[in-house]
Coordinates of C-alpha atoms and ligand atoms in Angstrom, one line a residue:
H467 CA -93.4 -1.8 -7.3
K468 CA -94.9 -4.5 -5.3
N469 CA -95.0 -2.4 -1.9
L470 CA -96.6 0.7 -3.9
S471 CA -100.2 -0.2 -2.4
L472 CA -99.0 0.6 0.9
L473 CA -98.1 4.1 0.3
S474 CA -100.8 7.4 -0.1
P475 CA -100.7 9.1 -3.2
D476 CA -98.6 11.6 -2.1
Q477 CA -96.1 9.2 -1.0
I478 CA -96.3 7.5 -4.4
E479 CA -94.8 10.7 -5.8
L480 CA -92.1 10.9 -3.3
A481 CA -90.7 7.3 -4.1
K482 CA -91.2 8.4 -7.7
M483 CA -89.1 11.2 -7.0
L484 CA -86.4 9.2 -5.1
V485 CA -86.1 6.8 -8.0
A486 CA -85.6 10.0 -10.6
M487 CA -83.0 11.2 -8.3
E488 CA -81.2 7.8 -8.3
Q489 CA -81.9 6.7 -4.8
S490 CA -83.6 3.6 -5.2
H491 CA -80.9 1.5 -3.3
L492 CA -83.0 2.8 -0.5
F493 CA -85.8 0.2 -1.1
T494 CA -84.7 -1.9 -3.9
N495 CA -84.1 -4.8 -1.1
W496 CA -87.2 -4.5 0.4
P497 CA -88.6 -8.0 1.4
E498 CA -92.4 -8.9 -0.2
P499 CA -95.7 -7.1 0.7
G500 CA -96.6 -8.6 4.1
V501 CA -93.1 -8.3 5.5
D502 CA -92.2 -5.7 7.6
D503 CA -95.0 -3.4 6.2
G504 CA -95.1 -1.2 9.2
E505 CA -91.7 -0.3 8.8
K506 CA -91.8 0.6 5.3
K507 CA -94.7 3.1 6.0
A508 CA -92.5 4.4 8.6
F509 CA -89.7 4.7 6.1
F510 CA -92.2 6.8 3.7
D511 CA -93.8 9.0 6.6
Q512 CA -89.7 10.0 7.5
V513 CA -89.1 10.8 3.7
T514 CA -92.5 13.0 4.2
R515 CA -91.0 15.1 7.0
L516 CA -87.5 15.2 5.4
N517 CA -89.1 16.5 2.2
S518 CA -91.4 19.0 3.9
S519 CA -89.0 20.7 6.5
Y520 CA -86.4 21.2 3.8
P521 CA -87.1 24.5 1.9
G522 CA -87.5 22.9 -1.9
G523 CA -87.9 19.6 -0.5
L524 CA -85.4 16.5 -0.7
A525 CA -84.7 16.7 -4.6
S526 CA -83.6 19.9 -4.2
Y527 CA -81.3 18.9 -1.3
I528 CA -79.9 16.1 -3.4
K529 CA -79.2 18.5 -6.4
T530 CA -77.8 21.2 -4.1
A531 CA -75.7 18.3 -2.2
R532 CA -74.2 17.0 -5.6
G533 CA -73.2 20.3 -6.8
L534 CA -71.3 21.1 -3.5
L535 CA -70.0 17.5 -3.2
S536 CA -68.6 18.0 -6.6
D537 CA -66.9 21.4 -5.7
S538 CA -65.5 19.8 -2.7
K539 CA -64.1 17.0 -4.8
T540 CA -62.3 19.3 -7.0
G541 CA -61.3 21.3 -4.2
K542 CA -63.0 24.7 -5.8
N543 CA -62.6 27.9 -3.6
P544 CA -66.1 29.2 -2.1
F545 CA -64.1 32.3 -2.1
D546 CA -62.7 32.2 -5.8
G547 CA -62.2 35.8 -6.9
F548 CA -63.0 37.3 -3.6
T549 CA -60.3 39.5 -1.7
P550 CA -60.7 39.6 2.0
S551 CA -60.0 43.0 3.8
V552 CA -60.8 44.6 7.2
P553 CA -64.1 46.0 7.1
T554 CA -65.1 49.2 9.3
G555 CA -67.9 49.1 11.8
E556 CA -69.2 50.8 14.9
N557 CA -66.7 50.5 18.3
L558 CA -68.4 50.7 21.4
S559 CA -66.9 50.9 24.7
Y560 CA -68.7 50.2 27.7
G561 CA -70.1 52.8 29.9
D562 CA -68.7 56.1 28.0
E563 CA -71.4 58.6 26.7
T564 CA -71.8 57.4 23.4
F565 CA -72.3 53.9 24.6
M566 CA -74.8 55.1 27.2
K567 CA -76.7 56.9 24.5
F568 CA -76.8 53.8 22.4
E569 CA -78.1 51.9 25.5
E570 CA -81.0 54.4 26.4
A571 CA -82.1 54.3 22.6
G572 CA -81.7 50.3 22.6
V573 CA -84.0 50.1 25.8
K574 CA -86.7 51.9 24.1
E575 CA -86.8 50.2 20.9
A576 CA -87.0 47.0 22.8
Q577 CA -90.4 47.3 23.2
N578 CA -90.4 46.7 19.2
A579 CA -88.1 43.6 19.7
A580 CA -88.5 39.8 19.6
F581 CA -85.9 37.6 20.6
V582 CA -84.4 34.1 19.0
L583 CA -82.6 31.9 21.1
V584 CA -80.8 28.9 18.9
A585 CA -80.7 25.9 21.3
G586 CA -80.6 22.8 18.9
G587 CA -77.0 21.9 19.5
L588 CA -75.8 19.4 21.8
G589 CA -72.9 20.9 22.2
E590 CA -70.3 18.5 21.2
R591 CA -67.4 20.1 22.1
L592 CA -68.3 20.7 25.8
G593 CA -69.3 17.3 26.1
Y594 CA -71.7 17.9 28.7
N595 CA -74.7 15.4 29.4
G596 CA -77.4 17.7 29.7
I597 CA -78.9 20.6 27.6
K598 CA -76.4 23.7 27.7
V599 CA -79.2 26.4 28.5
A600 CA -79.8 24.4 31.8
L601 CA -76.1 24.8 33.0
P602 CA -75.7 27.6 35.8
R603 CA -74.3 30.6 34.3
E604 CA -72.6 31.3 37.6
T605 CA -72.7 28.9 40.9
T606 CA -73.2 31.9 43.4
T607 CA -76.7 32.0 42.8
G608 CA -77.3 28.6 40.6
A609 CA -79.2 30.5 38.1
C610 CA -79.1 28.7 34.7
F611 CA -78.7 30.5 31.4
L612 CA -82.4 30.3 30.4
Q613 CA -83.4 31.8 33.6
H614 CA -80.8 34.5 32.9
Y615 CA -81.8 35.1 29.4
I616 CA -85.5 35.2 30.4
E617 CA -84.9 37.3 33.2
N618 CA -83.2 39.8 30.9
V619 CA -86.1 40.0 28.3
L620 CA -88.4 40.8 31.1
A621 CA -86.3 43.2 32.8
L622 CA -86.2 44.8 29.0
Q623 CA -90.0 44.3 28.4
E624 CA -90.4 46.4 31.7
A625 CA -88.1 48.9 31.2
S626 CA -88.7 49.7 27.8
N627 CA -92.9 50.0 28.5
A628 CA -92.3 52.1 31.5
G629 CA -95.0 54.8 31.5
Q630 CA -96.4 52.9 28.1
S631 CA -98.9 50.6 27.0
E632 CA -98.1 46.9 28.1
R633 CA -96.4 44.7 25.2
D634 CA -94.9 41.6 26.0
I635 CA -91.7 40.7 24.4
P636 CA -91.9 37.6 22.1
F637 CA -89.2 35.0 22.7
A638 CA -88.5 32.1 20.7
I639 CA -86.2 29.2 21.3
M640 CA -85.0 26.7 18.3
T641 CA -84.5 23.4 19.6
S642 CA -84.2 19.8 18.1
D643 CA -84.7 16.4 18.7
D644 CA -81.7 16.3 21.0
T645 CA -82.8 19.2 23.2
H646 CA -86.7 20.0 23.0
A647 CA -88.2 17.8 25.5
R648 CA -85.4 19.1 27.9
T649 CA -86.1 22.1 27.1
M650 CA -89.8 21.9 27.6
Q651 CA -89.3 20.3 30.9
L652 CA -87.1 22.9 32.1
L653 CA -89.4 25.9 31.0
E654 CA -92.4 24.1 32.8
S655 CA -90.7 22.8 35.7
N656 CA -89.7 26.5 36.6
K657 CA -92.9 28.2 35.7
Y658 CA -91.3 29.7 32.8
F659 CA -88.7 31.7 34.8
G660 CA -91.5 34.4 35.3
M661 CA -92.5 34.6 31.6
K662 CA -95.9 34.3 30.4
P663 CA -96.4 30.5 28.6
A664 CA -97.9 32.2 25.5
Q665 CA -94.8 34.9 25.2
I666 CA -92.7 31.6 24.5
K667 CA -92.7 29.4 21.1
L668 CA -90.4 26.6 20.7
L669 CA -89.6 25.6 17.1
K670 CA -88.3 22.2 16.7
Q671 CA -85.4 22.0 13.7
E672 CA -85.3 18.6 11.8
K673 CA -82.3 16.8 11.0
V674 CA -81.5 16.2 7.4
A675 CA -80.4 13.3 5.4
C676 CA -77.1 11.7 5.4
L677 CA -75.2 11.5 2.3
E678 CA -72.8 8.1 1.5
D679 CA -71.1 9.2 -1.4
N680 CA -70.0 11.9 -4.1
D681 CA -73.3 11.1 -5.9
A682 CA -75.3 12.5 -3.1
R683 CA -77.1 8.8 -2.4
L684 CA -78.8 8.8 0.8
A685 CA -77.3 6.8 3.5
L686 CA -79.4 4.3 5.4
D687 CA -79.4 4.2 9.3
P688 CA -76.8 1.4 10.1
Q689 CA -79.1 0.7 13.1
N690 CA -82.3 0.1 10.8
K691 CA -82.5 -0.2 7.3
F692 CA -85.9 1.3 6.9
R693 CA -84.7 4.8 8.1
I694 CA -82.7 7.4 6.5
Q695 CA -79.8 8.3 8.7
T696 CA -80.2 12.1 9.7
K697 CA -77.6 14.5 11.2
P698 CA -78.2 18.1 12.4
H699 CA -78.3 21.2 9.7
G700 CA -77.2 23.6 11.5
H701 CA -78.2 26.9 13.3
G702 CA -79.1 28.6 9.8
D703 CA -82.0 26.4 9.7
V704 CA -83.7 29.0 12.0
H705 CA -84.6 31.4 9.5
A706 CA -86.8 29.0 7.6
L707 CA -88.3 27.7 10.8
L708 CA -89.2 31.2 11.9
Y709 CA -90.8 31.6 8.1
S710 CA -92.6 28.4 7.7
S711 CA -94.3 28.4 11.3
G712 CA -95.9 31.5 10.6
V713 CA -94.2 33.3 13.6
L714 CA -92.4 36.1 11.7
E715 CA -96.0 36.7 10.2
E716 CA -97.4 36.7 13.4
W717 CA -94.6 39.5 14.7
Q718 CA -95.0 41.5 12.2
R719 CA -98.5 42.0 12.6
G720 CA -97.9 42.7 16.2
G721 CA -95.6 45.4 15.6
V722 CA -92.3 43.8 15.9
R723 CA -89.5 45.8 14.5
W724 CA -86.1 44.2 15.2
V725 CA -85.6 40.3 15.6
L726 CA -82.3 39.5 17.9
F727 CA -80.8 36.2 17.7
F728 CA -78.6 34.8 20.2
Q729 CA -76.8 31.5 21.2
D730 CA -77.1 29.0 24.1
T731 CA -74.4 29.6 26.4
N732 CA -72.9 33.5 26.7
G733 CA -73.4 34.7 30.1
L734 CA -72.5 38.3 29.4
L735 CA -74.5 38.8 25.9
F736 CA -77.2 40.9 27.8
K737 CA -74.8 43.8 28.9
A738 CA -74.0 44.3 25.2
I739 CA -77.8 44.2 24.1
P740 CA -79.4 47.2 24.7
A741 CA -76.1 49.0 23.1
S742 CA -76.3 47.1 19.9
L743 CA -80.0 47.6 19.4
G744 CA -79.5 51.2 19.8
V745 CA -77.0 51.1 17.3
S746 CA -79.4 49.2 14.9
A747 CA -81.9 51.6 15.5
T748 CA -80.1 54.7 15.1
K749 CA -77.7 53.6 12.3
G750 CA -80.7 51.8 10.5
Y751 CA -79.2 48.3 10.0
H752 CA -81.0 45.8 8.1
V753 CA -78.7 43.2 9.6
N754 CA -76.2 44.0 12.6
S755 CA -73.8 41.7 14.0
L756 CA -72.2 42.0 17.3
A757 CA -68.3 41.3 17.2
V758 CA -65.7 41.2 19.6
P759 CA -61.4 41.6 19.3
R760 CA -60.4 37.9 18.2
K761 CA -57.2 36.3 19.0
A762 CA -56.0 35.0 15.8
K763 CA -56.8 31.4 15.4
E764 CA -59.5 31.7 17.8
A765 CA -62.4 29.3 17.1
I766 CA -64.8 31.9 16.2
G767 CA -65.6 33.5 12.9
G768 CA -64.2 36.5 11.6
I769 CA -66.1 39.3 10.2
T770 CA -64.5 40.0 6.9
K771 CA -65.1 42.2 3.9
L772 CA -65.0 40.4 0.8
T773 CA -64.4 42.3 -2.5
H774 CA -65.2 40.3 -5.8
T775 CA -63.3 41.1 -9.0
D776 CA -66.4 41.6 -10.6
G777 CA -66.8 44.9 -8.1
R778 CA -69.1 42.9 -5.6
S779 CA -68.5 43.3 -2.0
M780 CA -70.1 42.2 0.9
V781 CA -69.2 42.1 4.7
I782 CA -69.8 38.4 6.2
N783 CA -68.8 36.2 8.5
V784 CA -65.6 34.0 7.1
E785 CA -65.8 30.5 9.5
Y786 CA -62.7 30.3 11.8
N787 CA -61.4 27.2 9.9
Q788 CA -61.6 29.1 6.6
L789 CA -60.0 32.5 7.3
D790 CA -56.2 31.2 7.8
P791 CA -56.4 29.6 4.5
L792 CA -58.5 32.4 2.8
L793 CA -55.9 34.7 3.9
R794 CA -52.7 32.8 2.5
A795 CA -54.2 32.4 -0.7
T796 CA -54.7 36.0 -1.3
G797 CA -51.3 37.5 -0.7
N798 CA -51.1 37.0 3.3
P799 CA -48.6 34.2 3.1
D800 CA -48.6 34.4 7.6
G801 CA -52.5 33.7 7.4
D802 CA -54.3 35.0 10.3
V803 CA -52.1 36.8 12.7
N804 CA -52.5 39.2 15.5
C805 CA -51.3 42.8 14.3
E806 CA -49.9 45.4 16.7
T807 CA -53.3 45.4 19.1
G808 CA -52.3 41.6 20.1
Y809 CA -55.3 40.9 18.0
S810 CA -56.3 39.6 14.5
P811 CA -57.3 42.7 12.5
F812 CA -60.7 40.7 11.7
P813 CA -63.3 41.2 14.5
G814 CA -64.7 38.1 16.0
N815 CA -68.2 37.3 15.1
I816 CA -70.4 36.2 18.1
N817 CA -73.1 35.0 16.2
Q818 CA -75.8 37.8 18.0
L819 CA -77.6 39.2 15.1
I820 CA -79.9 42.0 15.1
M821 CA -82.2 42.0 11.8
E822 CA -84.6 44.9 11.2
L823 CA -88.0 42.7 10.8
G824 CA -89.4 44.1 7.5
P825 CA -86.5 43.9 4.9
Y826 CA -86.0 40.4 6.7
F827 CA -89.4 39.0 6.3
E828 CA -89.5 40.5 2.4
E829 CA -86.1 38.3 1.8
L830 CA -87.5 35.2 3.5
K831 CA -90.7 35.8 1.2
K832 CA -87.9 35.1 -1.8
T833 CA -86.0 32.4 -0.3
G834 CA -88.0 30.9 2.4
G835 CA -85.3 31.3 4.7
A836 CA -82.8 28.8 2.6
I837 CA -79.6 29.9 3.7
K838 CA -76.6 29.0 1.4
E839 CA -75.4 25.4 2.6
F840 CA -71.8 23.9 2.6
V841 CA -70.6 20.2 2.8
N842 CA -67.5 19.0 4.9
P843 CA -66.8 15.4 4.0
K844 CA -64.3 13.3 5.8
Y845 CA -62.6 11.4 2.8
K846 CA -61.0 7.9 3.2
D847 CA -58.0 9.2 1.2
A848 CA -56.5 11.7 -1.2
S849 CA -58.4 10.3 -4.2
K850 CA -61.5 11.7 -2.7
T851 CA -63.9 8.9 -3.8
A852 CA -65.1 7.6 -0.6
F853 CA -66.0 9.0 3.1
K854 CA -64.8 7.8 6.2
S855 CA -68.6 8.4 7.5
S856 CA -71.7 10.0 6.0
T857 CA -71.8 13.4 5.8
R858 CA -74.8 16.1 5.1
L859 CA -75.4 19.7 4.5
E860 CA -75.2 22.1 6.7
C861 CA -75.9 26.0 7.1
M862 CA -75.2 28.7 9.6
M863 CA -77.5 31.5 10.5
Q864 CA -74.6 34.1 10.2
D865 CA -74.5 33.5 6.5
Y866 CA -78.2 35.1 5.8
P867 CA -76.6 38.0 4.3
K868 CA -74.8 36.1 1.3
T869 CA -78.3 36.0 -0.5
L870 CA -78.8 40.2 -0.1
P871 CA -78.6 42.5 -2.6
P872 CA -75.5 45.0 -2.5
S873 CA -78.2 47.6 -1.1
A874 CA -78.9 46.1 2.0
R875 CA -77.5 48.1 4.9
V876 CA -75.4 45.0 6.7
G877 CA -73.2 46.6 9.3
F878 CA -71.7 45.1 12.5
T879 CA -70.9 46.6 16.2
V880 CA -67.7 45.8 17.6
M881 CA -67.7 45.4 21.4
D882 CA -65.1 44.9 24.4
A883 CA -64.8 40.9 25.0
W884 CA -64.9 41.4 28.4
V885 CA -68.3 42.7 28.6
A886 CA -70.2 40.9 25.6
Y887 CA -68.6 37.3 25.0
A888 CA -67.6 34.4 27.6
P889 CA -69.3 31.4 25.8
V890 CA -69.1 28.1 27.5
K891 CA -68.3 25.6 24.4
N892 CA -65.1 23.6 25.4
N893 CA -64.7 20.6 27.8
P894 CA -61.8 21.0 30.6
E895 CA -59.2 19.2 28.6
D896 CA -59.5 20.9 25.6
A897 CA -59.6 24.3 27.4
A898 CA -56.3 23.3 29.0
K899 CA -54.8 22.9 25.8
V900 CA -56.0 26.6 24.3
P901 CA -52.7 28.6 23.3
K902 CA -51.7 31.1 26.1
G903 CA -53.5 34.2 26.0
N904 CA -56.3 32.9 23.9
P905 CA -59.6 32.3 25.6
Y906 CA -60.7 29.1 27.1
H907 CA -64.4 29.1 26.3
S908 CA -64.8 26.9 29.1
A909 CA -67.8 26.6 32.0
T910 CA -64.5 27.6 34.2
S911 CA -64.0 30.9 32.4
G912 CA -67.6 31.6 31.3
E913 CA -68.5 31.5 35.2
M914 CA -65.2 34.1 36.1
A915 CA -65.9 36.4 32.8
V916 CA -69.3 37.0 35.0
Y917 CA -67.6 38.1 38.0
R918 CA -64.9 40.0 36.0
A919 CA -67.2 42.0 33.9
N920 CA -69.7 42.7 36.9
S921 CA -66.7 44.0 39.0
L922 CA -65.0 46.1 36.2
I923 CA -68.9 47.6 36.2
L924 CA -69.0 48.1 39.7
R925 CA -65.5 50.0 39.5
N926 CA -66.6 52.1 36.4
A927 CA -69.7 52.9 38.4
G928 CA -67.1 54.5 41.6
V929 CA -67.0 51.1 43.7
Q930 CA -63.3 50.4 44.8
V931 CA -63.2 46.8 43.9
E932 CA -60.0 45.3 45.0
D933 CA -57.5 43.6 41.9
P934 CA -58.2 39.7 41.4
V935 CA -55.6 36.9 42.0
Q936 CA -54.5 34.7 39.4
Q937 CA -55.7 30.9 40.0
E938 CA -55.8 27.7 38.0
F939 CA -58.8 25.4 37.9
N940 CA -58.8 22.0 35.5
G941 CA -55.7 23.1 33.8
Q942 CA -56.8 26.8 33.1
E943 CA -55.5 29.8 34.6
V944 CA -57.7 32.4 35.3
E945 CA -58.2 36.2 37.2
V946 CA -60.7 35.2 40.2
W947 CA -62.3 38.7 40.8
P948 CA -64.9 39.0 44.0
R949 CA -68.2 37.1 43.0
V950 CA -70.2 39.8 42.4
V951 CA -73.8 38.9 40.7
W952 CA -77.2 40.7 40.3
K953 CA -80.5 40.1 38.6
P954 CA -81.1 41.7 35.7
K955 CA -83.8 44.0 36.7
W956 CA -81.1 45.5 39.3
G957 CA -78.7 46.3 36.4
L958 CA -79.9 46.0 33.1
T959 CA -78.1 48.9 31.6
F960 CA -74.4 51.0 33.0
A961 CA -77.2 54.0 33.8
D962 CA -79.1 51.7 36.0
V963 CA -76.0 50.7 37.7
K964 CA -74.7 54.0 38.4
K965 CA -78.1 54.9 40.1
K966 CA -77.7 52.1 42.4
V967 CA -74.4 52.9 43.6
A968 CA -73.6 56.0 46.0
G969 CA -71.0 57.2 48.3
S970 CA -67.9 55.6 49.0
S971 CA -67.8 51.8 48.7
S972 CA -65.3 48.7 48.5
I973 CA -65.4 45.2 48.0
S974 CA -62.5 42.8 48.8
Q975 CA -61.6 39.9 46.6
K976 CA -62.5 37.3 48.5
S977 CA -65.7 38.7 49.0
T978 CA -69.3 37.5 47.3
L979 CA -71.9 40.3 46.6
A980 CA -75.3 38.7 45.3
L981 CA -77.9 41.2 44.7
K982 CA -81.5 39.7 44.1
G983 CA -84.1 42.4 43.6
R984 CA -84.8 45.5 42.0
N985 CA -84.3 48.3 44.4
I986 CA -81.2 47.4 46.3
F987 CA -79.2 50.6 46.6
I988 CA -75.3 50.4 47.5
E989 CA -74.0 53.2 49.7
N990 CA -71.1 53.4 51.6
L991 CA -70.6 49.7 51.8
S992 CA -67.2 47.8 52.9
L993 CA -67.4 44.3 52.0
D994 CA -65.1 41.8 53.0
G995 CA -66.9 38.4 52.9
A996 CA -70.2 37.3 51.6
L997 CA -73.5 39.4 51.3
V998 CA -76.6 38.0 49.9
V999 CA -79.6 40.6 49.3
E1000 CA -83.3 39.6 48.4
S1001 CA -85.7 41.8 47.9
G1002 CA -89.3 42.1 46.4
D1003 CA -90.2 44.7 43.6
G1004 CA -92.2 46.9 46.2
A1005 CA -89.3 47.1 48.6
E1006 CA -86.2 49.6 48.6
V1007 CA -83.5 48.5 50.5
K1008 CA -80.2 50.8 51.2
V1009 CA -77.5 48.7 52.1
G1010 CA -74.1 50.2 53.7
G1011 CA -71.7 49.8 56.9
S1012 CA -69.3 47.2 57.4
V1013 CA -69.6 43.7 56.5
K1014 CA -67.0 41.2 57.5
N1015 CA -67.5 37.6 57.9
K1016 CA -65.7 34.3 56.6
G1017 CA -67.7 34.6 53.3
W1018 CA -67.6 31.7 50.7
A1019 CA -64.1 30.4 50.0
I1020 CA -63.4 28.7 46.5
E1021 CA -62.4 25.3 46.8
K1022 CA -60.9 23.4 43.6
V1023 CA -62.4 20.2 42.2
D1024 CA -61.0 17.9 39.4
Y1025 CA -63.3 17.7 36.3
K1026 CA -62.4 13.7 37.0
D1027 CA -63.9 13.5 40.4
T1028 CA -67.2 11.9 39.3
S1029 CA -68.5 12.1 42.9
V1030 CA -69.3 15.8 42.1
P1031 CA -72.2 16.8 39.9
E1032 CA -71.0 17.2 36.3
E1033 CA -72.2 20.9 35.8
I1034 CA -69.7 21.6 38.8
R1035 CA -66.8 19.7 38.1
I1036 CA -66.5 20.9 34.5
R1037 CA -65.5 24.3 36.1
G1038 CA -63.1 23.0 38.3
F1039 CA -64.3 24.8 42.0
R1040 CA -67.1 25.1 44.2
F1041 CA -68.0 27.1 46.9
Q1042 CA -67.6 26.5 50.5
K1043 CA -70.3 28.8 51.9
T1044 CA -68.7 29.1 55.4
E1045 CA -70.3 32.4 56.5
Q1046 CA -72.7 35.1 54.8
L1047 CA -74.9 37.9 56.0
E1048 CA -77.9 37.1 54.0
K1049 CA -81.1 39.1 54.5
Q1050 CA -84.7 39.0 52.6
Y1051 CA -87.0 42.2 51.9
T1052 CA -90.4 40.4 50.8
E1053 CA -92.8 43.4 51.8
P1054 CA -93.2 46.5 50.3
G1055 CA -91.5 49.6 52.1
K1056 CA -88.3 51.2 52.7
F1057 CA -85.8 49.3 54.6
E1058 CA -82.2 50.1 55.7
L1059 CA -79.7 47.5 56.3
K1060 CA -76.7 49.1 58.2
A1061 CA -74.0 46.4 59.0
Ligands
LIG2312 N1 -77.2 25.1 17.2 C1 -78.4 24.8 16.9 O1 -79.5 25.6 17.3 N2 -78.8 23.8 15.9 C2 -77.8 23.0 15.1 O2 -77.9 22.5 14.3 C3 -76.4 23.5 15.7 C4 -76.2 24.7 16.6 P1 -72.1 26.1 18.5 P2 -70.5 27.2 16.2 O3 -70.1 32.7 18.7 O4 -68.5 31.3 19.4 C5 -71.0 29.5 15.9 O5 -71.7 24.7 18.3 O6 -71.4 26.7 15.1 C6 -76.9 26.5 18.1 C7 -70.6 30.6 14.6 O7 -70.6 29.5 13.6 O8 -71.9 26.5 20.0 O9 -69.0 26.1 16.2 C8 -76.3 26.1 19.3 O10 -77.2 25.4 20.2 C9 -69.2 31.1 15.0 O11 -68.9 31.8 13.9 O12 -71.2 27.3 17.5 O13 -69.9 28.4 15.7 C10 -75.4 27.2 19.8 O14 -76.7 28.0 20.7 C11 -68.7 31.9 16.1 O15 -69.5 32.9 16.0 C12 -75.4 27.9 18.4 O16 -76.1 27.2 17.5 C13 -69.4 31.0 17.4 O17 -70.7 30.5 17.0 C14 -74.0 27.7 18.1 O18 -73.5 26.5 18.1 C15 -69.3 31.5 18.6

């Protein structure tokens, strides 16, 4: 009471709310007015922020927390009454006729699309010191994830607009205090990787208040008794942010029809985007999640059909730590196991969601973007009365369909993992411990997967690509294919790739092929070494003949060797660029590179 004079009328209301919600421990020991007044005001500025950035405000956060903490203490099963079963979705096979039809439809629809990258996570499992979107997707060209994503959106925009009026595809990035400044700096220092600055919107998510006990008493920051401790709330924040920032409304007014969400480090994803957008448009899905075959117990969620005893049913992601116990509790004593295909029958959620904007916006008008939350306290002992450290509520973006009525059209599309999913999530040590046969999800496997996918796509298009060799890097055994990379505008879809290769070409396993331009045509090329071709948009280059040189050998690097930059040593290899044929065509015109 003595300190009330320091506060604005709105803050006095917040103080009353905190008292009513049994949170007076936050300020009972505050000193007399005149001492630390600045800190006291800063405390209420923080409370104001925490209150306004949460749908329903802090009171609602505390109330929800009490309910969830009580459920967690009593061990209430969140799936009570639900039986899991394997759902049916659209299964696509890369490169076949159906796939190509969906790709064509997707490219057309892309003019009505907007993209949302969730990049607020620090990637604790990876342990990398920088932001994950700044990591090279592959080290042959060194292009980082963000550059790759932006160039893909631009390539889609161009292909989609062809012959029609110019329309820029909006691109939003959700950041957090952990990633915001560095994401902004990466964009600014690279001229937004060719995108118009106005096309990109950064939306920063706020952290949420930590909870110190089962009564949901808010935790004070151990470093500063005038601050509430906060932690990330999860990627589910993206929905509330898109709504509260007015971005969704702006997109709707601008004619956007599809909103595509994706994560920070999947170097393959855009190979699957055109076709999955085509599926959404063709099938009229309000929500379409992209999935890949999943190994049992792999750390990705499983797409599951949940049927309640009261008849309700929904198709939803069941997170990786919940699927096994849920199956065991519902008559499957072995839990999450591989079936005769060698995979779990539940497809793996890769958190690439495509929403139809109209129904999505209507739903958010009702919910404000609030997503069903969960809490995961680490208890001190079996009595579950105290926590080892403070906890908080969390939410996931793929839980959006949980509030939808049964009439909503929720579907999913399963794509081969080699072409759709290769995230960089695990540090070398943990990756090396992944059970044999399960994907490593590391910087090593993420890069090698790019070469594998590109090699297989070229094979599919008729190029003879030599088989890979097995090699071990940072304790992980991977297939090493020729290092084939191309700019998104070179081969956005399989049809584009097919148009660019002709005749009889071959690439040996030790080779590197980097295609950095739009109109580079490979015809009767025999490559055994390194070849780098760069061209301007107005140039048309035909590449053929026999290229043989010492090339770029792969040299092993130990992840513990700190003399090597972190982004390299986490892969376990680097290239010795001994010899290459490198050509640039910057002027417009027709050219021939006959080696
Ligand atoms: N992210 C944020 O933007 N904000 C946050 O507060 C937290 C994360 P992780 P996770 O595809 O492999 C997800 O940590 O959450 C961003 C799905 O839940 O990489 O363990 C972050 O920057 C799971 O079902 O993954 O697991 C990153 O871009 C499965 O699909 C993204 O959110 C799994 O991903 C994901 O964060 C997967």
